[in-house]
Coordinates of C-alpha atoms in Angstrom, one line a residue:
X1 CA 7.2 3.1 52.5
X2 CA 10.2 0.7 51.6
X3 CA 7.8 -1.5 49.2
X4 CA 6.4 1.6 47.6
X5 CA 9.9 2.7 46.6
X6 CA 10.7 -0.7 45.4
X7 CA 7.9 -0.1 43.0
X8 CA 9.5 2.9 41.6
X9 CA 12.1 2.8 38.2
X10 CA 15.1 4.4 38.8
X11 CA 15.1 7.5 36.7
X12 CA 18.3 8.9 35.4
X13 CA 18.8 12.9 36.1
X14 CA 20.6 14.8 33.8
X15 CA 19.9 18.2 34.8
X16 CA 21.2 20.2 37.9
X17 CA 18.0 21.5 39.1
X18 CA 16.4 17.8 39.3
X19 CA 15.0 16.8 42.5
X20 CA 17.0 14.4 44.8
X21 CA 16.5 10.6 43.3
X22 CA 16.7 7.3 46.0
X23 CA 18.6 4.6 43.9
X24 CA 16.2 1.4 44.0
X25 CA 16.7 -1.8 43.1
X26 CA 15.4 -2.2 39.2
X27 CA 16.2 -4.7 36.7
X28 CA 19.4 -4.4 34.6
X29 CA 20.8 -5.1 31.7
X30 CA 23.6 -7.9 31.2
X31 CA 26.4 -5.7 31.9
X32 CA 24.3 -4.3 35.1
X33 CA 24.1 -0.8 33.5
X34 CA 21.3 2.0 33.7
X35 CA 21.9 4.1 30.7
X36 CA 18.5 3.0 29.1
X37 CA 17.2 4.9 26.7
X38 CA 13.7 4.3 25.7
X39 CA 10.4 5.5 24.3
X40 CA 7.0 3.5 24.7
X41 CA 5.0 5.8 23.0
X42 CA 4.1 6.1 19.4
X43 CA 6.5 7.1 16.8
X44 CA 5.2 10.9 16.1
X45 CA 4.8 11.5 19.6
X46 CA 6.7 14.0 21.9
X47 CA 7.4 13.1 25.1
X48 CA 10.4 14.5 26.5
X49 CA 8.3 15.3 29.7
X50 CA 8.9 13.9 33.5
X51 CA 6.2 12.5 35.2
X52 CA 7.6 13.2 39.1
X53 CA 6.2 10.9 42.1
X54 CA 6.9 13.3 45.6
X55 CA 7.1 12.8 49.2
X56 CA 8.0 14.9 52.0
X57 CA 11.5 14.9 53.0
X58 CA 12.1 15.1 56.3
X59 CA 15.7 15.9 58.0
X60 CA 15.3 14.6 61.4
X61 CA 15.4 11.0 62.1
X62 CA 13.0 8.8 64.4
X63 CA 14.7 6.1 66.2
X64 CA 17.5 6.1 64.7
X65 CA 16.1 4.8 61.3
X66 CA 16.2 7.4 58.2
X67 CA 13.4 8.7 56.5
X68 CA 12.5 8.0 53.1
X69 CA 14.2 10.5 51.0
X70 CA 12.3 12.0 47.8
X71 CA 12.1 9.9 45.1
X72 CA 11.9 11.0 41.6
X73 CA 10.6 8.5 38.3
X74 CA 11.3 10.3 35.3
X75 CA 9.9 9.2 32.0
X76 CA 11.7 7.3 28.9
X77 CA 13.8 9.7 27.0
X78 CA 12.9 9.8 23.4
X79 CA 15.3 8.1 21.2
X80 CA 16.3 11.3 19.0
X81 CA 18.3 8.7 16.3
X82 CA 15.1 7.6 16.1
X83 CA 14.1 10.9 14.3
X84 CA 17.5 11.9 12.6
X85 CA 17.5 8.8 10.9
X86 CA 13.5 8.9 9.5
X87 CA 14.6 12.8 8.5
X88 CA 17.5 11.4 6.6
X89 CA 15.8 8.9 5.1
X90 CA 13.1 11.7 3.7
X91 CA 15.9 14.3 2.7
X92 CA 17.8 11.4 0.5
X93 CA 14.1 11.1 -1.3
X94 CA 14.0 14.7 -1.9
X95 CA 17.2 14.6 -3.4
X96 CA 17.1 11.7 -5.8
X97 CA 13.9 12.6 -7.2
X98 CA 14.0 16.2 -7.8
X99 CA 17.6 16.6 -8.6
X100 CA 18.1 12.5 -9.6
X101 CA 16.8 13.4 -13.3
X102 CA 20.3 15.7 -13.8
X103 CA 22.5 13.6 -11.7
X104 CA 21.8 9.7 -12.9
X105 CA 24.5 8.3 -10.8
X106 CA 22.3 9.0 -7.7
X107 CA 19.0 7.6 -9.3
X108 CA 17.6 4.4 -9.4
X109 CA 20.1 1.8 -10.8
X110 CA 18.3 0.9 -14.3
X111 CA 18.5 -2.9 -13.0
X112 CA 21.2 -4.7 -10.9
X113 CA 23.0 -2.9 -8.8
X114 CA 22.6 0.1 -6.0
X115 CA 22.6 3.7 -5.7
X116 CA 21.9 6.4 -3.5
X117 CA 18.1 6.2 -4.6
X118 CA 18.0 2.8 -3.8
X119 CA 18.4 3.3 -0.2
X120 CA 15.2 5.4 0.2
X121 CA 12.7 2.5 0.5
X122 CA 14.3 0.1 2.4
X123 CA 15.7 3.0 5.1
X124 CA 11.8 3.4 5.7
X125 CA 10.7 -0.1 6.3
X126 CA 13.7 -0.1 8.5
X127 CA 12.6 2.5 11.0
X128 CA 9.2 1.3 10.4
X129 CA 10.2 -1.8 12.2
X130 CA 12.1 0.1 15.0
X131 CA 9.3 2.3 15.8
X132 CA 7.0 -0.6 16.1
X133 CA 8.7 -2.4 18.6
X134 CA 8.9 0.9 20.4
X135 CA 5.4 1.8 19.9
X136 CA 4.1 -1.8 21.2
X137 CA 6.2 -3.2 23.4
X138 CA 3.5 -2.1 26.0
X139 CA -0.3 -3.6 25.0
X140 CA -2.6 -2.9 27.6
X141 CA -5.3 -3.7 25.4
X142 CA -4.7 -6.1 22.3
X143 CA -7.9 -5.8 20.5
X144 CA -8.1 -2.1 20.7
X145 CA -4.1 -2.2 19.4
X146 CA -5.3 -4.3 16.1
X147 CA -7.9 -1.7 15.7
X148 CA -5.2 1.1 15.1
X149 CA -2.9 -1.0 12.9
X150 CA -5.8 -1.8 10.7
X151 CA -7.0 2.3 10.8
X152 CA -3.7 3.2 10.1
X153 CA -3.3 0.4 7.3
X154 CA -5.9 2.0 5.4
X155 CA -5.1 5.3 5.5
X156 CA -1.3 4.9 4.3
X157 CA -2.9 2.7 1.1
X158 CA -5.4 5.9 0.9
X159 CA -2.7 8.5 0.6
X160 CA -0.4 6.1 -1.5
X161 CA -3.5 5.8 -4.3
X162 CA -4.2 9.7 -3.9
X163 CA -0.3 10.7 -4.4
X164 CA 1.1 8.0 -6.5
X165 CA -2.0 6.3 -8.4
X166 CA -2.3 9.1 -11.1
X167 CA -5.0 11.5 -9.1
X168 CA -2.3 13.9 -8.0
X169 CA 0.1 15.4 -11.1
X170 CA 2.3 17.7 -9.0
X171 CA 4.1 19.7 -9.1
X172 CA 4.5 20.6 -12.9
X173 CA 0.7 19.5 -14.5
X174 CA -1.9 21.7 -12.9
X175 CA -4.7 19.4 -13.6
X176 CA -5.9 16.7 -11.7
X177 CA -7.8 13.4 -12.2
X178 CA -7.3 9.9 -13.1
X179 CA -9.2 7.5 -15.4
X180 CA -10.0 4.5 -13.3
X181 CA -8.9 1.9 -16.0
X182 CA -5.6 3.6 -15.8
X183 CA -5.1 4.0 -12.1
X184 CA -2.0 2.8 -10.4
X185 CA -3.0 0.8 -7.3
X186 CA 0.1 0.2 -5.7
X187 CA 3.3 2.9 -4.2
X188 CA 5.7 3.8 -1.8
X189 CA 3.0 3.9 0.9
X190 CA 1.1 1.2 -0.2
X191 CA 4.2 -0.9 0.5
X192 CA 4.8 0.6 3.7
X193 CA 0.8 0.1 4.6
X194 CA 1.5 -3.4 3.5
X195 CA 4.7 -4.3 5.2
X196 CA 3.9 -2.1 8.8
X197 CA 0.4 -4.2 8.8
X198 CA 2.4 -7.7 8.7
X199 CA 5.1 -7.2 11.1
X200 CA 3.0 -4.7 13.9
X201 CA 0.3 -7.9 13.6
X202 CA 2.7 -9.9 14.5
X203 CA 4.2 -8.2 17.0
X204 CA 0.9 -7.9 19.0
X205 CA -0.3 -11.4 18.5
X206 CA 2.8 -12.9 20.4
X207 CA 2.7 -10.5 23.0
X208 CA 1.6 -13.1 25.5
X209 CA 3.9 -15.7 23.9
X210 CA 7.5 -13.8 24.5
X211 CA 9.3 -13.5 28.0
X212 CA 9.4 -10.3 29.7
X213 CA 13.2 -10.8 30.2
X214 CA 15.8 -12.3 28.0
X215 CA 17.8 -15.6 29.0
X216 CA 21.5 -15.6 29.5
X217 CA 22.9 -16.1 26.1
X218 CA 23.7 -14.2 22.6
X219 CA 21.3 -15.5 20.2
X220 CA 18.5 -15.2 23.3
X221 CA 17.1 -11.8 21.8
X222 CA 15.9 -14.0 18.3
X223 CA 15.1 -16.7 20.3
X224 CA 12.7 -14.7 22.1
X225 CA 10.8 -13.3 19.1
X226 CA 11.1 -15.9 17.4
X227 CA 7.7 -15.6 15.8
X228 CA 8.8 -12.4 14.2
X229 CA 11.7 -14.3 12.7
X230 CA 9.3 -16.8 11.3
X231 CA 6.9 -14.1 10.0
X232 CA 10.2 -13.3 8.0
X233 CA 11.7 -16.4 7.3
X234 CA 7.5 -17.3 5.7
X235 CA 8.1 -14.0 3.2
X236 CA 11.2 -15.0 2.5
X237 CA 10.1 -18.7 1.5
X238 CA 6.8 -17.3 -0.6
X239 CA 9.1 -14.8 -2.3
X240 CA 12.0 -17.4 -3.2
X241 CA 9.9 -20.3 -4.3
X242 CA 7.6 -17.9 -6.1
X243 CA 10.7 -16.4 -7.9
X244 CA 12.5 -19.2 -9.0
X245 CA 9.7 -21.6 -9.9
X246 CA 6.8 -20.0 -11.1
X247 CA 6.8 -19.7 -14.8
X248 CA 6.3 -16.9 -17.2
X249 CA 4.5 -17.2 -20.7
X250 CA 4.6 -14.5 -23.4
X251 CA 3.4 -11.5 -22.7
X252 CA 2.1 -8.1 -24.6
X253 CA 1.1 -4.4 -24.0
X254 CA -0.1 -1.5 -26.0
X255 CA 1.3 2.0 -26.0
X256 CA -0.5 5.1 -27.0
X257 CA 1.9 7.5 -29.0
X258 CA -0.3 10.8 -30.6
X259 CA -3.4 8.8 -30.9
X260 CA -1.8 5.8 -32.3
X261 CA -2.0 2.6 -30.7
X262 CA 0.9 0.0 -30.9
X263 CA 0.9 -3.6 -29.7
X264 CA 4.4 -4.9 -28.6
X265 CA 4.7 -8.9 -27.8
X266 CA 7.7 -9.8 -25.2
X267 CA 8.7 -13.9 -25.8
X268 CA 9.4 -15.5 -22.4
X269 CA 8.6 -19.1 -21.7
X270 CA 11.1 -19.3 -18.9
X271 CA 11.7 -20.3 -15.0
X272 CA 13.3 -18.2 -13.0
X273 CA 14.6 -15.1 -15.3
X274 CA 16.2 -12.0 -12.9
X275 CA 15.8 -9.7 -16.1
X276 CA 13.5 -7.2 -17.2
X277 CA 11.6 -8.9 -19.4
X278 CA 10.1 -12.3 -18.1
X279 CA 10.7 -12.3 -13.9
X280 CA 8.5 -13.4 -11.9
X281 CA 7.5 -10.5 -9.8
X282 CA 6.4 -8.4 -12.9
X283 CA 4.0 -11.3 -14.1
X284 CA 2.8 -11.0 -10.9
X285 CA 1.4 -8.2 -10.4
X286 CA 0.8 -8.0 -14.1
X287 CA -1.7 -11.1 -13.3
X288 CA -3.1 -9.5 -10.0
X289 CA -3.3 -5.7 -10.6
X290 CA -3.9 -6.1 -14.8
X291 CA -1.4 -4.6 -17.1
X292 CA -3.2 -1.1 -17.5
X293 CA -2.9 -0.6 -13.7
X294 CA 1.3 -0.7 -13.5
X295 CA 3.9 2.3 -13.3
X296 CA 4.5 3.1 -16.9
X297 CA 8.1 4.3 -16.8
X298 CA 10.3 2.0 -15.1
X299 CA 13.9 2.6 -14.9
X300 CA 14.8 -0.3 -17.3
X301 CA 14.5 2.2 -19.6
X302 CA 18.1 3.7 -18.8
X303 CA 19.6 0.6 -19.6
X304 CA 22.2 -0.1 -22.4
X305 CA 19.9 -2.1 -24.2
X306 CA 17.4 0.6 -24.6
X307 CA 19.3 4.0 -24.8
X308 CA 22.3 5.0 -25.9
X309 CA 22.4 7.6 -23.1
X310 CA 22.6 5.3 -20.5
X311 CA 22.6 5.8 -17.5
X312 CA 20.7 8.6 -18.2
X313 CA 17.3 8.9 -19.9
X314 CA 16.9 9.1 -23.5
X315 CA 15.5 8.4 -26.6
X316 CA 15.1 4.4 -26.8
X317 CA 18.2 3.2 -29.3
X318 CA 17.1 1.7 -32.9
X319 CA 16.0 -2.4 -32.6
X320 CA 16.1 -1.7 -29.2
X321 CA 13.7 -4.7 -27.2
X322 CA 9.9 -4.5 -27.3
X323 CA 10.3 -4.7 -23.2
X324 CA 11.9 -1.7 -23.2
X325 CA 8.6 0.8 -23.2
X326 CA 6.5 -2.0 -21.0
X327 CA 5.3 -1.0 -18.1
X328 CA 6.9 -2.5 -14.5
X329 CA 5.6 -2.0 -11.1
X330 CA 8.8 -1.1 -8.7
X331 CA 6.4 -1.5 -5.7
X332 CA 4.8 -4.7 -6.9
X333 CA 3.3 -7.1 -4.9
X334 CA 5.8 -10.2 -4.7
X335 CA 8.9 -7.7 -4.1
X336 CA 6.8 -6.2 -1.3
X337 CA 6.6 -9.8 0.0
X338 CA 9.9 -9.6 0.2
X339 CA 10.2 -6.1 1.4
X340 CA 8.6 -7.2 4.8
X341 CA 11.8 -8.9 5.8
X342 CA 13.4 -5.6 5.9
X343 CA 10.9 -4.4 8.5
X344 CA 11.1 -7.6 10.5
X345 CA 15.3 -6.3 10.7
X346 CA 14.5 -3.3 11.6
X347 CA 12.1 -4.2 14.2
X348 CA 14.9 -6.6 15.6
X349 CA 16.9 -3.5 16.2
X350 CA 14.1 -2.1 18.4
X351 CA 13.9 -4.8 20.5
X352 CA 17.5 -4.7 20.8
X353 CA 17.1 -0.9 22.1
X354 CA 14.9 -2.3 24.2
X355 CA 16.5 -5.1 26.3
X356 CA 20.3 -4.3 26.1
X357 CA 20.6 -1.1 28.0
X358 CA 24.2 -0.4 28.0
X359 CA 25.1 1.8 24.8
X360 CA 27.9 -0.6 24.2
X361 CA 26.0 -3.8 23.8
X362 CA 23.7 -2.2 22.0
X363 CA 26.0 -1.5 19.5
X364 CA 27.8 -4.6 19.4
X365 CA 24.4 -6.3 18.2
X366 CA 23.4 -3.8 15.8
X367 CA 27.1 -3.2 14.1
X368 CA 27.6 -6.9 13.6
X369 CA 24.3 -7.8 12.3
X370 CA 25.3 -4.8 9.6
X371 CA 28.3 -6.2 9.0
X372 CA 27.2 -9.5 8.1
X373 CA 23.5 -8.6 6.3
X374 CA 26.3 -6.5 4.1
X375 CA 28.7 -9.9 4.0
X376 CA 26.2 -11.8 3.0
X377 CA 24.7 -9.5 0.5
X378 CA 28.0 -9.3 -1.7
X379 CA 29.0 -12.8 -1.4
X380 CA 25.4 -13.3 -3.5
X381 CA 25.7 -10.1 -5.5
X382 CA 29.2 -11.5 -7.1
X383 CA 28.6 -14.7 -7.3
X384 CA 25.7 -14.0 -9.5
X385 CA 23.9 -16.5 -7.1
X386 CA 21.2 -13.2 -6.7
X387 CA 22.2 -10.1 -7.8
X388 CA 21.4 -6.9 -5.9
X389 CA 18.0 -5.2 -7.4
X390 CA 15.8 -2.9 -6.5
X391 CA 13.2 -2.7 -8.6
X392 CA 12.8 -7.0 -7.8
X393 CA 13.7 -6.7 -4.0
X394 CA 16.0 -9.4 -4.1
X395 CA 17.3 -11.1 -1.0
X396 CA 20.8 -9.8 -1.7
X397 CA 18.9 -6.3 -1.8
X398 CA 17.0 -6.5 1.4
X399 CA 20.5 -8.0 3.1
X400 CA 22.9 -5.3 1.7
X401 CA 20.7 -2.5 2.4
X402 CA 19.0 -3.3 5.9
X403 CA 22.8 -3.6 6.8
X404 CA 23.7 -0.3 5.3
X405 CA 20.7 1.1 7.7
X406 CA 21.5 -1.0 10.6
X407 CA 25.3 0.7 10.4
X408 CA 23.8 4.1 9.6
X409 CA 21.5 4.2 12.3
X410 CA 24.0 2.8 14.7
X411 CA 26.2 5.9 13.6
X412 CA 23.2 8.1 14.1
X413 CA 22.7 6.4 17.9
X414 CA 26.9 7.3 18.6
X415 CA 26.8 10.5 17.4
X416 CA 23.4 12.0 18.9
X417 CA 22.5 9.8 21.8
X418 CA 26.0 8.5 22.8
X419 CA 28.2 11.5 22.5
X420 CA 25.6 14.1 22.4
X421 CA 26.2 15.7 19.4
X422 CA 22.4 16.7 18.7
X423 CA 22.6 19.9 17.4
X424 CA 23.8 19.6 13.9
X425 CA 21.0 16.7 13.0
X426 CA 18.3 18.8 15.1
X427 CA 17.3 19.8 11.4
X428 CA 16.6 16.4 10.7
X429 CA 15.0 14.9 13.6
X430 CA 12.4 18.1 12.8
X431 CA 12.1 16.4 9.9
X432 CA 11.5 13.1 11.1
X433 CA 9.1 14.4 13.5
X434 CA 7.2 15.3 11.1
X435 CA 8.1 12.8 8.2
X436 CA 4.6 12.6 6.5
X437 CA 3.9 15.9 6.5
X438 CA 7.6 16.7 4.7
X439 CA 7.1 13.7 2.2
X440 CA 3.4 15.1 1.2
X441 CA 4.3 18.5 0.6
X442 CA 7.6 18.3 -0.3
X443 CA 8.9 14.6 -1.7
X444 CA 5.4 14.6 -3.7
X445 CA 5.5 18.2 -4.8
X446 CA 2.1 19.2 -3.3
X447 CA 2.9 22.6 -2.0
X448 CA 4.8 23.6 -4.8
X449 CA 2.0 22.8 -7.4
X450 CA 0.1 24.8 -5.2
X451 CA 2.2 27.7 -5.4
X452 CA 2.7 27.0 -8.9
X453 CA -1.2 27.7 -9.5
X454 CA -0.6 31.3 -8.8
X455 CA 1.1 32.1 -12.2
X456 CA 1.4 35.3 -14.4
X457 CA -0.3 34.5 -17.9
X458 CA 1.9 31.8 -18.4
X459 CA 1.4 28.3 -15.7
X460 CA 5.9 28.7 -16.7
X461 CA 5.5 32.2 -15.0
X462 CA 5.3 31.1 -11.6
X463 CA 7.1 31.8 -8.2
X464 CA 8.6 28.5 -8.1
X465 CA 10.0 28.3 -12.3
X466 CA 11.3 32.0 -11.5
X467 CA 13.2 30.8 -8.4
X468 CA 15.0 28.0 -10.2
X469 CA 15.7 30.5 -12.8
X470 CA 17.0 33.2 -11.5
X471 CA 18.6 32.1 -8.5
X472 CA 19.7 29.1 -9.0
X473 CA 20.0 28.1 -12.9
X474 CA 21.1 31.1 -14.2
X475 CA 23.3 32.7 -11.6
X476 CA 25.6 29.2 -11.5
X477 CA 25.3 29.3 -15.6
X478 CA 24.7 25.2 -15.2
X479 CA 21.1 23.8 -15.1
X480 CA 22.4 20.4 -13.3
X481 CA 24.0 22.2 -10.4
X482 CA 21.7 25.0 -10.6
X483 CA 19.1 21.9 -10.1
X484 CA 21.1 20.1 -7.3
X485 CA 21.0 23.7 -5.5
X486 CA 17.7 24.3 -5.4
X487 CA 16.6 21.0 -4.5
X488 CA 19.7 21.5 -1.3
X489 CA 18.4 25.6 -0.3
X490 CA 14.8 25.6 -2.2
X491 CA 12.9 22.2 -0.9
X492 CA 15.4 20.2 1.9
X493 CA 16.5 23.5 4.0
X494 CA 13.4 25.4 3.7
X495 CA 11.3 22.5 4.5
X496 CA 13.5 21.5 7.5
X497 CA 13.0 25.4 8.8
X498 CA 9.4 24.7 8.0
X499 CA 9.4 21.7 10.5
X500 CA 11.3 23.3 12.9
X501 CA 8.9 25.6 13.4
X502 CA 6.0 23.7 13.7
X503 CA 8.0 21.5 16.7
X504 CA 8.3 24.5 18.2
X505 CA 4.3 24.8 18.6
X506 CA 4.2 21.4 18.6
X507 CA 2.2 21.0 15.0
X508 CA 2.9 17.2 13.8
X509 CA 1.3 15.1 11.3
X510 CA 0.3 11.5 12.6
X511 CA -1.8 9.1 10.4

């Protein structure tokens, strides 16, 4: 009976009404504490159930030696930052692109630089990373685990070319359709397909290779995925050289205005350029995807050198340059090269939740890794070594914002699985429990361009146009804060009630 209870984890009982729990002897931490708090399930999943092992409990004693008492193994607790932070990240996306049109400070950043918007990306590859080393850090079976990361590859890049590659035109355009030699292969979840593919491969591959328990030391959690690091360290290499030394001829596009066709020739030449204009990462994917197949209004088109109303959008300023109504792919193929080093951090911080299990060291890692990803970030930024940008994925991008999302999900982890305050983000994690769902309907306009289908003579005479109206626009008498309002009561609370509801009946959307 003693070696059956050795077998047993200790299970942590937070609840009056648990069952008695025998302390065993388990492995700890570095600071010899049991305040784990785990998940080894997938990300979407909810399992805040406990599995209880029984035996009988018996009061006597027989010769003097006491019975076994009962013992209790209670399963890992979800991680509920875990969820707060993926609903955050969705929210922020919400926000920037419905209400980002009337608020430019909060949109993309028309080049160098970093807003509010340009947070949204790299907080999902971040959490990407964290729930894969969740998700896998048990592989019974390694084949059938490459098998799902491949399924689910595929079906991210299927809803990215549905959503984002000119099918879909919700919520405003009713129609629907794409001409193929127009399509736009490559999106938000087309990145993410790319970048969970590379580090989740990874990850299984070297599950044979890594030690189940970390050596006495700080730098010991690197050193012990250190194949993950190199899987980074490879994109960062293909990215840098690619950048700096690949070179960039002329170039030339045609834009269609009323029936007219226009030809517009962009002079390069050049190694090395971090403009618009002649950067490697647009001729890129302007050589791999073909020019016809790239997002057709980038954000260099806020820029001073293009409108007078910059920051904002507007009419393009006379003699302004011919790049200026080019099309650029944001989600391009080099920059998401380079984007995979921000899930290779944020899969580091899941393997820190899963060796360190005292909150404090946890923290410790996580903070300072934040603090100097940020450090490092503006030191380049500054120096005008490499300047934060987005639309590029620049190192000093993927530094100062995987840092921003290490510190933010380290608050997150203080506030709601530290201190316990869970109830004011609860609207959140139901959000992040059912991110894809949210980002679908709501982030892509889907379920409002259905209920903007049901119109009254005029597609402007819908349930949706008369809400912004009417409750919002014209009660405030200001179309920007009547905007921002709507987009705060009309899509991000309704939507979080929405998923609140469907936890309760336990309705989630898993790819």
């Amino acid at each position: 009976m003693e070696d059956d209870a050795k077998k047993l984890e200790e299970g942590r009982l937070h609840n009056k009404d648990d069952l008695i729990s025998e302390k065993v002897n388990t492995t700890s931490d570095h600071n010899g504490r049991g305040d784990a708090i785990d998940h080894d399930h997938e990300d979407h999943e909810e399992t805040n159930k406990a599995a209880v092992a029984t035996a009988p409990l018996v009061a006597d004693q027989i010769k003097g030696e006491e019975q076994p008492v009962l013992v209790v193994k209670q399963k890992s607790k979800r991680v509920a930052t875990l969820d707060a932070f993926r609903g955050l990240t969705i929210v922020v996306m919400i926000l920037v692109d419905d209400a980002g049109g009337s608020y430019a400070r909060i949109d993309h950043s028309p080049w160098n630089g970093c807003t509010l918007a340009d947070f949204v990306m790299p907080f999902f590859l971040f959490i990407v990373g964290v729930a894969i080393a969740l998700a896998l850090k048990k592989i019974p079976k390694i084949n059938d685990a490459i098998k799902k990361i491949i399924l689910r590859t595929l079906k991210l890049m299927f809803w990215g070319i549905i959503l984002q590659g000119g099918y879909s035109h919700a919520p405003d355009d009713l129609a629907y359709g794409v001409d193929m030699k127009q399509i736009r292969w490559f999106g938000i979840l087309q990145r993410i397909a790319l970048v969970y593919f590379v580090v989740a491969l990874i990850e299984t591959l070297t599950t044979k290779l890594r030690p189940t328990a970390l050596e006495p030391g700080h730098l010991s959690i690197f050193t012990a995925y250190k194949w993950q690091w190199i899987g980074g360290f490879v994109a960062f290499l293909i990215y840098m050289i690619t950048t700096f030394s690949l070179y960039v001829p002329d170039w030339s596009f045609v834009v269609d205005n009323d029936h007219v066709s226009k030809k517009y020739l962009v002079k390069c030449g050049m190694r090395g350029h971090l403009g618009p204009a002649c950067n490697a990462v647009g001729y890129v994917d302007r050589q791999v995807w073909g020019i016809n197949h790239l997002y057709t209004q980038p954000v260099w088109r806020r820029l001073k050198a293009c409108t007078l109303s910059s920051p904002s959008d507007g009419p393009l300023r006379e003699g302004a340059p011919s790049w200026c109504t080019g099309p650029f792919e944001p989600e391009g193929l080099l920059s998401s090269i380079s984007a995979i080093l921000s899930g290779t951090i944020g899969i580091h911080y899941g393997h820190v939740l899963i060796h360190f299990k005292g909150h404090s060291e946890r923290l410790k890692q996580w903070v300072s890794m934040g603090f100097v990803l940020i450090v490092i970030a503006i030191i380049l930024h500054f120096t005008d070594a490499i300047p934060i940008n987005k639309q590029l994925y620049s190192f000093s991008y993927v530094c100062f914002t995987a840092g921003a999302a290490g510190l933010v999900f380290s608050g997150f982890y203080l506030l709601i699985d530290v201190w316990g305050y869970r109830t004011p983000f609860l609207f959140l994690e139901w959000i992040g429990m059912n991110a894809m769902l949210v980002f679908v309907m709501a982030a892509q306009g889907i379920f409002a361009a259905f209920v903007n289908g049901w119109y009254y003579k005029s597609p402007d005479n819908s349930l949706v146009h008369w809400i912004q109206k009417h409750v919002f626009i014209n009660v405030w008498h200001s179309k920007r804060l009547g905007t921002l309002l709507y987009v705060i009561f009309g899509e991000i609370l309704f939507w979080g009630v929405v998923a609140g509801i469907l936890h309760k009946f336990r309705i989630y959307w898993k790819l």
